């Protein structure tokens, strides 16, 4: 490690992985055993604290009542706070950012990139940074991972220079017993060294972008090899069914997905039984329809922070959509369940009849096709898709025919499909990969 990395990892360890964080995790774990009424009352108290902080810090909240009992906080939220979104913050920063709009010396800034390329800044207090770590660690405990165990990380970090051709394609962070691997070196010529290193390090868990873990899975499959990492925690990108299957077959025993975002207004974690639980002690989550009313079925995720009072985002609408799953999970946690958030709404594509096509359905068209290294489905016009394929060595005209045939037979017979071979498919600015993209909608919006 370079001196800069030493300082950065050592500093992180001091700031985030301290006894305070451990205490917070223990406190959060107790919430898993509460009753529904206790969770409800905990939420109302936290919500009241946020709404009063918003009133004190943000100009657009000045009209909000200064006094109200905690029991009434959900009603106050709906009566006095409009649903806002990224554009609201960008268009009217004076009303929506605290003070001068700049972070204080002890505060940090979170940035989102998004697919539209419009970056957003969110000011974060130190407590928010610590709480984020505690929520993450609680999820890790669901997967049997405890502090100090060996972990490997395969995300977007620039671990070593991308042009490096000889190992190591990783660095070891001794402060956290963590092996950080370069996802940019998941390719022939480099990946064998990465697989060997992972095998000998034998981590108890892997933290990964779904696309990176899936690419590793494909390379393992091509080599007839298999890793046995007990749990793979995926986050930051939608996780598709075909990716999960491949990761479980080749990389790890179990995939546990997590849903969160830089704005930190919602956090959902997959339990041992495969349910995705909204963490009700993290934020106040609503699902709303296009008019901002409570959604009956599928709706946009709208969240209100509980832990970032430095810049309290209230009723902040994301572009993700999901629906509530009624009932209780057999894992016993009193946390509500949602359907997997499979993709960004802005990336949803439509078929020949104008109806939305589920990415999970699209995956069927690619089942059993082994000569494809990477693919992407982009909507480029009305009922017109471009399927981009990075071919593996054995890719033939028969494979090409099968992709197009499968889409027509299994997904949509009326859509026009152009298959384009590529050397590489670009990621977003943040190094994330989107399997389904809607470039037509983006072009019309620009
Ligand atoms: Zn559960």
CSV table of C-alpha atoms and ligand atoms in Angstrom, one decimal:
chain,number,residue,atom,x,y,z
A,1,UNK,CA,0.0,0.0,0.0
A,2,UNK,CA,1.1,3.5,-0.6
A,3,UNK,CA,1.5,5.9,2.3
A,4,UNK,CA,-1.6,7.7,1.1
A,5,UNK,CA,-3.6,4.5,1.2
A,6,UNK,CA,-2.2,3.7,4.7
A,7,UNK,CA,-3.4,7.0,6.0
A,8,UNK,CA,-6.7,6.7,4.3
A,9,UNK,CA,-7.5,3.2,5.6
A,10,UNK,CA,-6.1,3.9,9.0
A,11,UNK,CA,-8.1,7.1,9.3
A,12,UNK,CA,-11.3,5.3,8.1
A,13,UNK,CA,-10.7,2.6,10.7
A,14,UNK,CA,-10.5,5.3,13.4
A,15,UNK,CA,-13.5,7.2,12.3
A,16,UNK,CA,-15.9,4.5,11.3
A,17,UNK,CA,-14.9,1.2,12.9
A,18,UNK,CA,-14.6,2.2,16.4
A,19,UNK,CA,-16.3,1.1,19.6
A,20,UNK,CA,-19.0,3.7,19.0
A,21,UNK,CA,-19.9,2.0,15.8
A,22,UNK,CA,-20.0,-1.4,17.5
A,23,UNK,CA,-22.3,0.0,20.1
A,24,UNK,CA,-24.6,1.4,17.4
A,25,UNK,CA,-24.7,-2.0,15.7
A,26,UNK,CA,-25.7,-3.7,19.0
A,27,UNK,CA,-28.5,-1.1,19.4
A,28,UNK,CA,-29.7,-1.6,15.9
A,29,UNK,CA,-29.8,-5.3,16.3
A,30,UNK,CA,-32.2,-4.9,19.2
A,31,UNK,CA,-34.7,-3.3,16.9
A,32,UNK,CA,-34.9,-6.6,15.0
A,33,UNK,CA,-36.7,-8.1,18.0
A,34,UNK,CA,-39.2,-5.3,18.7
A,35,UNK,CA,-42.9,-5.5,18.1
A,36,UNK,CA,-44.6,-3.7,15.2
A,37,UNK,CA,-46.0,-1.0,17.6
A,38,UNK,CA,-42.6,-0.3,19.1
A,39,UNK,CA,-41.1,0.1,15.7
A,40,UNK,CA,-44.0,2.4,14.8
A,41,UNK,CA,-43.4,4.6,17.8
A,42,UNK,CA,-39.6,4.6,17.2
A,43,UNK,CA,-40.3,5.9,13.7
A,44,UNK,CA,-42.7,8.6,14.8
A,45,UNK,CA,-40.1,10.0,17.3
A,46,UNK,CA,-37.3,9.9,14.7
A,47,UNK,CA,-39.5,11.5,12.1
A,48,UNK,CA,-40.5,14.3,14.4
A,49,UNK,CA,-36.8,15.0,15.1
A,50,UNK,CA,-36.1,15.2,11.3
A,51,UNK,CA,-39.1,17.4,10.6
A,52,UNK,CA,-38.1,19.9,13.3
A,53,UNK,CA,-34.5,19.9,12.1
A,54,UNK,CA,-35.7,20.6,8.5
A,55,UNK,CA,-37.8,23.5,9.9
A,56,UNK,CA,-34.8,24.9,11.6
A,57,UNK,CA,-32.3,24.5,8.8
A,58,UNK,CA,-34.1,24.7,5.4
A,59,UNK,CA,-35.8,27.9,4.2
A,60,UNK,CA,-38.7,26.1,2.4
A,61,UNK,CA,-39.7,24.5,5.7
A,62,UNK,CA,-40.2,27.7,7.7
A,63,UNK,CA,-44.0,27.4,7.6
A,64,UNK,CA,-44.0,24.0,9.4
A,65,UNK,CA,-45.5,24.0,12.9
A,66,UNK,CA,-42.9,24.3,15.6
A,67,UNK,CA,-44.7,22.1,18.1
A,68,UNK,CA,-46.6,18.8,17.5
A,69,UNK,CA,-46.6,15.5,19.3
A,70,UNK,CA,-44.5,12.7,17.9
A,71,UNK,CA,-47.7,10.6,17.3
A,72,UNK,CA,-48.8,13.2,14.7
A,73,UNK,CA,-45.5,13.3,12.8
A,74,UNK,CA,-46.6,11.2,9.8
A,75,UNK,CA,-49.7,13.5,9.3
A,76,UNK,CA,-47.5,16.6,9.7
A,77,UNK,CA,-45.2,15.1,7.1
A,78,UNK,CA,-48.0,14.6,4.6
A,79,UNK,CA,-49.7,17.9,5.3
A,80,UNK,CA,-46.7,20.3,5.3
A,81,UNK,CA,-44.0,18.7,3.1
A,82,UNK,CA,-44.3,18.4,-0.6
A,83,UNK,CA,-42.6,15.5,-2.4
A,84,UNK,CA,-39.3,16.8,-3.8
A,85,UNK,CA,-36.7,15.2,-6.1
A,86,UNK,CA,-33.2,15.8,-7.4
A,87,UNK,CA,-34.4,18.5,-9.8
A,88,UNK,CA,-36.0,20.4,-6.9
A,89,UNK,CA,-32.7,20.6,-5.2
A,90,UNK,CA,-30.8,21.6,-8.3
A,91,UNK,CA,-33.3,24.3,-9.3
A,92,UNK,CA,-33.7,25.9,-5.9
A,93,UNK,CA,-30.6,25.3,-3.8
A,94,UNK,CA,-31.2,28.4,-1.6
A,95,UNK,CA,-34.4,26.9,-0.3
A,96,UNK,CA,-33.2,23.3,0.0
A,97,UNK,CA,-29.6,23.5,1.3
A,98,UNK,CA,-28.8,24.5,4.8
A,99,UNK,CA,-27.0,27.9,5.6
A,100,UNK,CA,-24.7,29.0,2.9
A,101,UNK,CA,-25.1,25.7,1.0
A,102,UNK,CA,-21.5,24.7,1.8
A,103,UNK,CA,-20.5,22.0,4.3
A,104,UNK,CA,-19.1,23.1,7.6
A,105,UNK,CA,-15.5,22.0,8.3
A,106,UNK,CA,-16.6,18.8,10.2
A,107,UNK,CA,-19.2,17.8,7.6
A,108,UNK,CA,-18.8,15.8,4.4
A,109,UNK,CA,-20.3,15.8,1.0
A,110,UNK,CA,-22.0,12.9,-0.7
A,111,UNK,CA,-22.2,13.0,-4.5
A,112,UNK,CA,-24.5,11.1,-6.9
A,113,UNK,CA,-23.8,10.8,-10.6
A,114,UNK,CA,-27.0,9.3,-12.0
A,115,UNK,CA,-27.4,8.2,-15.6
A,116,UNK,CA,-28.4,11.7,-16.8
A,117,UNK,CA,-25.0,13.0,-15.8
A,118,UNK,CA,-26.3,15.7,-13.5
A,119,UNK,CA,-24.4,15.5,-10.3
A,120,UNK,CA,-26.0,16.2,-7.0
A,121,UNK,CA,-24.4,17.1,-3.7
A,122,UNK,CA,-25.7,16.2,-0.3
A,123,UNK,CA,-24.1,17.6,2.9
A,124,UNK,CA,-23.6,14.9,5.5
A,125,UNK,CA,-23.0,15.2,9.2
A,126,UNK,CA,-20.5,12.9,11.1
A,127,UNK,CA,-23.3,11.0,12.7
A,128,UNK,CA,-24.8,10.1,9.3
A,129,UNK,CA,-21.4,8.7,8.2
A,130,UNK,CA,-21.2,6.6,11.3
A,131,UNK,CA,-24.8,5.4,11.2
A,132,UNK,CA,-24.4,4.3,7.5
A,133,UNK,CA,-21.5,2.1,8.6
A,134,UNK,CA,-23.6,0.7,11.5
A,135,UNK,CA,-26.5,-0.2,9.2
A,136,UNK,CA,-24.2,-1.9,6.7
A,137,UNK,CA,-22.6,-3.9,9.5
A,138,UNK,CA,-26.0,-5.0,10.8
A,139,UNK,CA,-26.7,-6.4,7.4
A,140,UNK,CA,-23.4,-8.2,7.4
A,141,UNK,CA,-24.3,-9.8,10.6
A,142,UNK,CA,-27.4,-11.2,9.0
A,143,UNK,CA,-25.0,-13.0,6.7
A,144,UNK,CA,-22.9,-14.3,9.5
A,145,UNK,CA,-20.0,-11.9,9.1
A,146,UNK,CA,-18.5,-10.5,12.2
A,147,UNK,CA,-16.0,-7.6,12.6
A,148,UNK,CA,-12.4,-8.7,12.1
A,149,UNK,CA,-13.2,-11.6,9.7
A,150,UNK,CA,-11.5,-11.7,6.3
A,151,UNK,CA,-13.4,-9.8,3.6
A,152,UNK,CA,-12.8,-9.1,0.0
A,153,UNK,CA,-14.1,-6.2,-2.0
A,154,UNK,CA,-14.8,-6.1,-5.7
A,155,UNK,CA,-16.4,-2.7,-6.5
A,156,UNK,CA,-15.6,0.3,-8.5
A,157,UNK,CA,-12.6,1.5,-6.5
A,158,UNK,CA,-9.5,2.3,-8.4
A,159,UNK,CA,-7.3,-0.1,-6.5
A,160,UNK,CA,-4.3,-0.3,-8.8
A,161,UNK,CA,-3.6,1.5,-12.1
A,162,UNK,CA,-6.0,0.1,-14.7
A,163,UNK,CA,-3.1,-0.3,-17.2
A,164,UNK,CA,-1.1,-2.6,-14.9
A,165,UNK,CA,-0.5,-5.9,-16.7
A,166,UNK,CA,1.2,-7.9,-13.9
A,167,UNK,CA,-0.1,-8.9,-10.5
A,168,UNK,CA,-0.9,-7.7,-7.9
A,169,UNK,CA,-4.3,-6.5,-9.1
A,170,UNK,CA,-5.3,-5.9,-5.5
A,171,UNK,CA,-4.2,-4.3,-2.3
A,172,UNK,CA,-4.5,-5.6,1.3
A,173,UNK,CA,-5.9,-3.2,3.9
A,174,UNK,CA,-4.6,-4.6,7.1
A,175,UNK,CA,-6.7,-2.2,9.3
A,176,UNK,CA,-9.8,-4.1,8.2
A,177,UNK,CA,-8.4,-7.5,7.1
A,178,UNK,CA,-9.7,-6.5,3.7
A,179,UNK,CA,-8.5,-7.6,0.3
A,180,UNK,CA,-9.5,-4.9,-2.3
A,181,UNK,CA,-9.6,-6.3,-5.8
A,182,UNK,CA,-9.5,-4.3,-9.1
A,183,UNK,CA,-12.7,-5.0,-11.0
A,184,UNK,CA,-11.0,-3.4,-14.1
A,185,UNK,CA,-8.7,-6.5,-14.2
A,186,UNK,CA,-11.5,-9.0,-14.6
A,187,UNK,CA,-10.3,-10.2,-18.0
A,188,UNK,CA,-8.2,-12.9,-19.5
A,189,UNK,CA,-4.6,-12.5,-18.7
A,190,UNK,CA,-5.2,-11.0,-15.3
A,191,UNK,CA,-8.1,-12.9,-13.8
A,192,UNK,CA,-6.3,-16.1,-13.0
A,193,UNK,CA,-4.1,-14.3,-10.5
A,194,UNK,CA,-7.2,-12.7,-9.0
A,195,UNK,CA,-8.9,-16.1,-8.6
A,196,UNK,CA,-5.8,-17.6,-7.1
A,197,UNK,CA,-5.4,-14.8,-4.6
A,198,UNK,CA,-9.1,-15.0,-3.6
A,199,UNK,CA,-8.7,-18.8,-3.2
A,200,UNK,CA,-5.7,-18.5,-0.9
A,201,UNK,CA,-7.1,-15.5,1.1
A,202,UNK,CA,-10.4,-17.4,1.6
A,203,UNK,CA,-12.5,-14.4,2.6
A,204,UNK,CA,-15.6,-15.0,4.7
A,205,UNK,CA,-17.5,-12.6,2.5
A,206,UNK,CA,-17.2,-10.6,-0.7
A,207,UNK,CA,-18.6,-7.1,-1.1
A,208,UNK,CA,-19.3,-6.6,-4.8
A,209,UNK,CA,-21.1,-4.7,-7.6
A,210,UNK,CA,-23.5,-7.3,-9.1
A,211,UNK,CA,-21.9,-6.8,-12.6
A,212,UNK,CA,-18.4,-7.3,-11.2
A,213,UNK,CA,-19.3,-10.5,-9.2
A,214,UNK,CA,-21.1,-11.7,-12.3
A,215,UNK,CA,-18.1,-11.1,-14.6
A,216,UNK,CA,-16.0,-13.0,-12.1
A,217,UNK,CA,-18.6,-15.8,-12.2
A,218,UNK,CA,-18.4,-16.0,-16.0
A,219,UNK,CA,-14.6,-16.1,-16.0
A,220,UNK,CA,-14.7,-18.8,-13.3
A,221,UNK,CA,-17.2,-20.8,-15.4
A,222,UNK,CA,-15.0,-20.6,-18.5
A,223,UNK,CA,-12.2,-22.0,-16.5
A,224,UNK,CA,-14.3,-24.7,-14.9
A,225,UNK,CA,-13.4,-23.2,-11.5
A,226,UNK,CA,-15.5,-22.3,-8.4
A,227,UNK,CA,-14.9,-20.2,-5.3
A,228,UNK,CA,-16.6,-21.0,-2.1
A,229,UNK,CA,-17.1,-17.6,-0.4
A,230,UNK,CA,-19.9,-18.1,2.2
A,231,UNK,CA,-21.7,-14.9,1.4
A,232,UNK,CA,-21.6,-12.3,-1.4
A,233,UNK,CA,-23.1,-8.9,-0.5
A,234,UNK,CA,-24.2,-7.0,-3.6
A,235,UNK,CA,-25.2,-3.4,-3.8
A,236,UNK,CA,-25.1,-0.1,-5.8
A,237,UNK,CA,-26.6,-1.6,-9.1
A,238,UNK,CA,-29.7,-3.5,-9.8
A,239,UNK,CA,-29.1,-7.3,-9.3
A,240,UNK,CA,-30.7,-9.4,-12.1
A,241,UNK,CA,-31.9,-13.0,-11.6
A,242,UNK,CA,-29.4,-14.4,-14.1
A,243,UNK,CA,-26.5,-12.6,-12.3
A,244,UNK,CA,-27.6,-13.9,-8.9
A,245,UNK,CA,-27.8,-17.5,-10.3
A,246,UNK,CA,-24.3,-17.3,-11.8
A,247,UNK,CA,-22.7,-15.7,-8.7
A,248,UNK,CA,-24.3,-18.4,-6.5
A,249,UNK,CA,-23.1,-21.1,-8.8
A,250,UNK,CA,-19.5,-20.0,-9.1
A,251,UNK,CA,-18.5,-17.4,-6.5
A,252,UNK,CA,-20.3,-17.9,-3.3
A,253,UNK,CA,-22.9,-19.9,-1.5
A,254,UNK,CA,-25.4,-17.1,-1.0
A,255,UNK,CA,-26.0,-13.7,-2.4
A,256,UNK,CA,-27.5,-11.1,-0.1
A,257,UNK,CA,-28.5,-7.9,-1.8
A,258,UNK,CA,-28.8,-4.4,-0.4
A,259,UNK,CA,-30.6,-1.4,-1.8
A,260,UNK,CA,-29.4,2.1,-0.9
A,261,UNK,CA,-28.4,5.3,-2.5
A,262,UNK,CA,-26.1,8.3,-2.0
A,263,UNK,CA,-29.0,10.5,-0.8
A,264,UNK,CA,-29.5,8.0,2.0
A,265,UNK,CA,-33.2,8.2,2.2
A,266,UNK,CA,-34.0,4.5,2.0
A,267,UNK,CA,-32.2,1.3,2.9
A,268,UNK,CA,-33.4,-2.2,2.3
A,269,UNK,CA,-31.5,-5.4,3.1
A,270,UNK,CA,-32.1,-9.0,2.0
A,271,UNK,CA,-32.5,-11.4,4.9
A,272,UNK,CA,-31.4,-15.1,5.2
A,273,UNK,CA,-34.8,-16.1,3.6
A,274,UNK,CA,-34.4,-13.9,0.6
A,275,UNK,CA,-36.9,-11.2,1.5
A,276,UNK,CA,-35.9,-7.6,0.9
A,277,UNK,CA,-36.6,-5.7,4.2
A,278,UNK,CA,-36.9,-1.9,4.3
A,279,UNK,CA,-35.0,-0.9,7.4
A,280,UNK,CA,-37.6,1.2,9.3
A,281,UNK,CA,-35.0,2.6,11.8
A,282,UNK,CA,-33.0,4.1,8.9
A,283,UNK,CA,-35.6,6.4,7.3
A,284,UNK,CA,-39.3,6.9,6.7
A,285,UNK,CA,-40.2,5.2,3.4
A,286,UNK,CA,-43.3,5.9,1.3
A,287,UNK,CA,-44.3,4.6,-2.1
A,288,UNK,CA,-46.1,7.2,-4.2
A,289,UNK,CA,-47.8,7.3,-7.6
A,290,UNK,CA,-47.3,9.9,-10.3
A,291,UNK,CA,-49.4,12.4,-8.4
A,292,UNK,CA,-47.6,12.1,-5.1
A,293,UNK,CA,-50.4,10.0,-3.5
A,294,UNK,CA,-49.8,6.8,-1.6
A,295,UNK,CA,-49.4,4.1,-4.3
A,296,UNK,CA,-51.8,1.2,-4.3
A,297,UNK,CA,-49.5,-1.0,-6.4
A,298,UNK,CA,-46.1,-0.1,-7.8
A,299,UNK,CA,-44.8,3.3,-6.9
A,300,UNK,CA,-41.8,5.6,-6.7
A,301,UNK,CA,-39.6,5.2,-3.6
A,302,UNK,CA,-39.9,8.4,-1.4
A,303,UNK,CA,-37.8,8.6,1.7
A,304,UNK,CA,-37.2,10.9,4.7
A,305,UNK,CA,-33.8,10.6,6.4
A,306,UNK,CA,-33.6,9.9,10.2
A,307,UNK,CA,-29.8,10.2,10.6
A,308,UNK,CA,-28.6,13.1,8.4
A,309,UNK,CA,-29.9,16.1,10.2
A,310,UNK,CA,-27.1,18.3,8.8
A,311,UNK,CA,-29.2,18.4,5.6
A,312,UNK,CA,-32.4,16.6,6.2
A,313,UNK,CA,-33.9,15.3,3.0
A,314,UNK,CA,-37.7,15.1,3.5
A,315,UNK,CA,-40.0,13.2,1.2
A,316,UNK,CA,-37.3,12.9,-1.4
A,317,UNK,CA,-38.4,10.9,-4.5
A,318,UNK,CA,-36.1,8.6,-6.2
A,319,UNK,CA,-36.4,7.2,-9.8
A,320,UNK,CA,-36.6,3.6,-8.4
A,321,UNK,CA,-40.0,1.9,-8.3
A,322,UNK,CA,-41.2,-1.1,-6.3
A,323,UNK,CA,-44.2,-2.3,-4.3
A,324,UNK,CA,-44.9,-3.4,-0.8
A,325,UNK,CA,-45.2,-7.1,0.0
A,326,UNK,CA,-47.9,-7.6,2.6
A,327,UNK,CA,-47.5,-10.0,5.6
A,328,UNK,CA,-44.6,-10.9,7.7
A,329,UNK,CA,-41.3,-12.7,6.9
A,330,UNK,CA,-40.6,-16.0,8.5
A,331,UNK,CA,-37.2,-14.6,9.7
A,332,UNK,CA,-39.3,-12.8,12.4
A,333,UNK,CA,-38.0,-9.3,11.9
A,334,UNK,CA,-40.7,-6.6,12.2
A,335,UNK,CA,-39.3,-4.9,9.0
A,336,UNK,CA,-41.7,-4.3,6.1
A,337,UNK,CA,-40.9,-6.1,2.8
A,338,UNK,CA,-40.7,-4.7,-0.7
A,339,UNK,CA,-40.2,-6.3,-4.1
A,340,UNK,CA,-36.7,-6.2,-5.4
A,341,UNK,CA,-35.8,-2.9,-7.0
A,342,UNK,CA,-34.7,-4.3,-10.3
A,343,UNK,CA,-33.9,-1.2,-12.2
A,344,UNK,CA,-33.9,2.5,-12.4
A,345,UNK,CA,-37.2,3.8,-13.7
A,346,UNK,CA,-35.3,6.1,-16.1
A,347,UNK,CA,-33.9,2.9,-17.6
A,348,UNK,CA,-37.2,1.1,-18.1
A,349,UNK,CA,-37.7,0.1,-21.7
A,350,UNK,CA,-40.9,-0.5,-23.6
A,351,UNK,CA,-41.9,-3.1,-26.2
A,352,UNK,CA,-43.9,-3.1,-29.4
A,353,UNK,CA,-47.2,-2.3,-27.6
A,354,UNK,CA,-45.7,0.5,-25.6
A,355,UNK,CA,-45.9,-1.5,-22.4
A,356,UNK,CA,-42.9,-1.8,-20.0
A,357,UNK,CA,-40.7,-4.8,-20.3
A,358,UNK,CA,-39.4,-6.4,-17.1
A,359,UNK,CA,-35.6,-6.9,-17.1
A,360,UNK,CA,-36.2,-10.2,-15.4
A,361,UNK,CA,-38.2,-11.3,-18.5
A,362,UNK,CA,-35.4,-10.1,-20.8
A,363,UNK,CA,-32.9,-12.3,-19.0
A,364,UNK,CA,-34.8,-15.3,-20.4
A,365,UNK,CA,-33.6,-14.4,-23.9
A,366,UNK,CA,-30.0,-14.8,-22.8
A,367,UNK,CA,-30.4,-18.1,-20.8
A,368,UNK,CA,-28.1,-20.9,-22.0
A,369,UNK,CA,-26.0,-18.6,-24.3
A,370,UNK,CA,-22.4,-19.1,-23.2
A,371,UNK,CA,-20.5,-17.3,-25.9
A,372,UNK,CA,-21.4,-13.9,-24.6
A,373,UNK,CA,-19.0,-12.1,-22.4
A,374,UNK,CA,-21.1,-9.1,-21.7
A,375,UNK,CA,-24.4,-7.7,-23.0
A,376,UNK,CA,-26.6,-4.7,-22.8
A,377,UNK,CA,-30.1,-4.0,-24.1
A,378,UNK,CA,-30.8,-0.4,-25.0
A,379,UNK,CA,-34.0,1.1,-26.3
A,380,UNK,CA,-33.1,3.4,-29.1
A,381,UNK,CA,-36.5,4.2,-30.6
A,382,UNK,CA,-40.2,3.3,-30.3
A,383,UNK,CA,-40.3,-0.6,-30.3
A,384,UNK,CA,-36.6,-0.6,-31.3
A,385,UNK,CA,-33.9,-2.2,-29.3
A,386,UNK,CA,-30.2,-2.4,-29.8
A,387,UNK,CA,-28.6,-5.5,-28.2
A,388,UNK,CA,-24.9,-4.9,-27.6
A,389,UNK,CA,-22.8,-8.0,-27.2
A,390,UNK,CA,-19.1,-8.4,-26.2
A,391,UNK,CA,-18.6,-11.8,-27.8
A,392,UNK,CA,-16.5,-14.6,-26.2
A,393,UNK,CA,-14.2,-16.5,-28.6
A,394,UNK,CA,-16.7,-19.0,-29.6
A,395,UNK,CA,-19.5,-16.5,-30.6
A,396,UNK,CA,-21.0,-17.5,-33.9
A,397,UNK,CA,-23.7,-16.4,-36.3
A,398,UNK,CA,-25.9,-19.1,-34.7
A,399,UNK,CA,-25.5,-17.3,-31.3
A,400,UNK,CA,-26.5,-14.1,-33.0
A,401,UNK,CA,-29.6,-15.7,-34.5
A,402,UNK,CA,-30.5,-17.2,-31.2
A,403,UNK,CA,-30.4,-13.9,-29.3
A,404,UNK,CA,-32.8,-12.2,-31.7
A,405,UNK,CA,-35.0,-15.3,-32.0
A,406,UNK,CA,-35.2,-15.7,-28.2
A,407,UNK,CA,-36.2,-12.0,-27.8
A,408,UNK,CA,-39.0,-12.5,-30.3
A,409,UNK,CA,-40.1,-15.8,-29.0
A,410,UNK,CA,-39.8,-15.2,-25.2
A,411,UNK,CA,-40.1,-11.4,-24.7
A,412,UNK,CA,-41.7,-9.5,-27.5
A,413,UNK,CA,-42.4,-10.7,-31.1
A,414,UNK,CA,-43.1,-7.2,-32.4
A,415,UNK,CA,-39.9,-5.3,-31.4
A,416,UNK,CA,-37.2,-4.5,-33.9
A,417,UNK,CA,-33.8,-5.9,-32.6
A,418,UNK,CA,-30.4,-4.8,-33.9
A,419,UNK,CA,-27.6,-6.8,-32.6
A,420,UNK,CA,-24.3,-5.0,-32.5
A,421,UNK,CA,-20.9,-6.6,-31.6
A,422,UNK,CA,-18.7,-4.5,-29.3
A,423,UNK,CA,-15.2,-4.7,-27.8
A,424,UNK,CA,-16.4,-3.2,-24.6
A,425,UNK,CA,-19.6,-1.7,-23.1
A,426,UNK,CA,-19.0,1.5,-21.1
A,427,UNK,CA,-20.0,1.9,-17.5
A,428,UNK,CA,-21.5,5.1,-16.1
A,429,UNK,CA,-19.2,7.8,-14.8
A,430,UNK,CA,-19.3,6.1,-11.3
A,431,UNK,CA,-18.0,2.8,-12.8
A,432,UNK,CA,-21.5,1.2,-12.5
A,433,UNK,CA,-22.9,-1.0,-15.2
A,434,UNK,CA,-26.5,-0.8,-16.4
A,435,UNK,CA,-27.7,-3.9,-18.3
A,436,UNK,CA,-30.9,-2.3,-19.5
A,437,UNK,CA,-30.8,1.4,-20.6
A,438,UNK,CA,-33.3,3.6,-22.2
A,439,UNK,CA,-31.4,5.9,-24.5
A,440,UNK,CA,-34.5,6.9,-26.5
A,441,UNK,CA,-36.2,8.5,-23.5
A,442,UNK,CA,-32.9,10.2,-22.4
A,443,UNK,CA,-32.6,11.6,-26.0
A,444,UNK,CA,-36.1,12.9,-26.0
A,445,UNK,CA,-35.7,14.5,-22.6
A,446,UNK,CA,-32.5,16.3,-23.6
B,1,LIG,ZN1,-36.9,-11.8,6.5
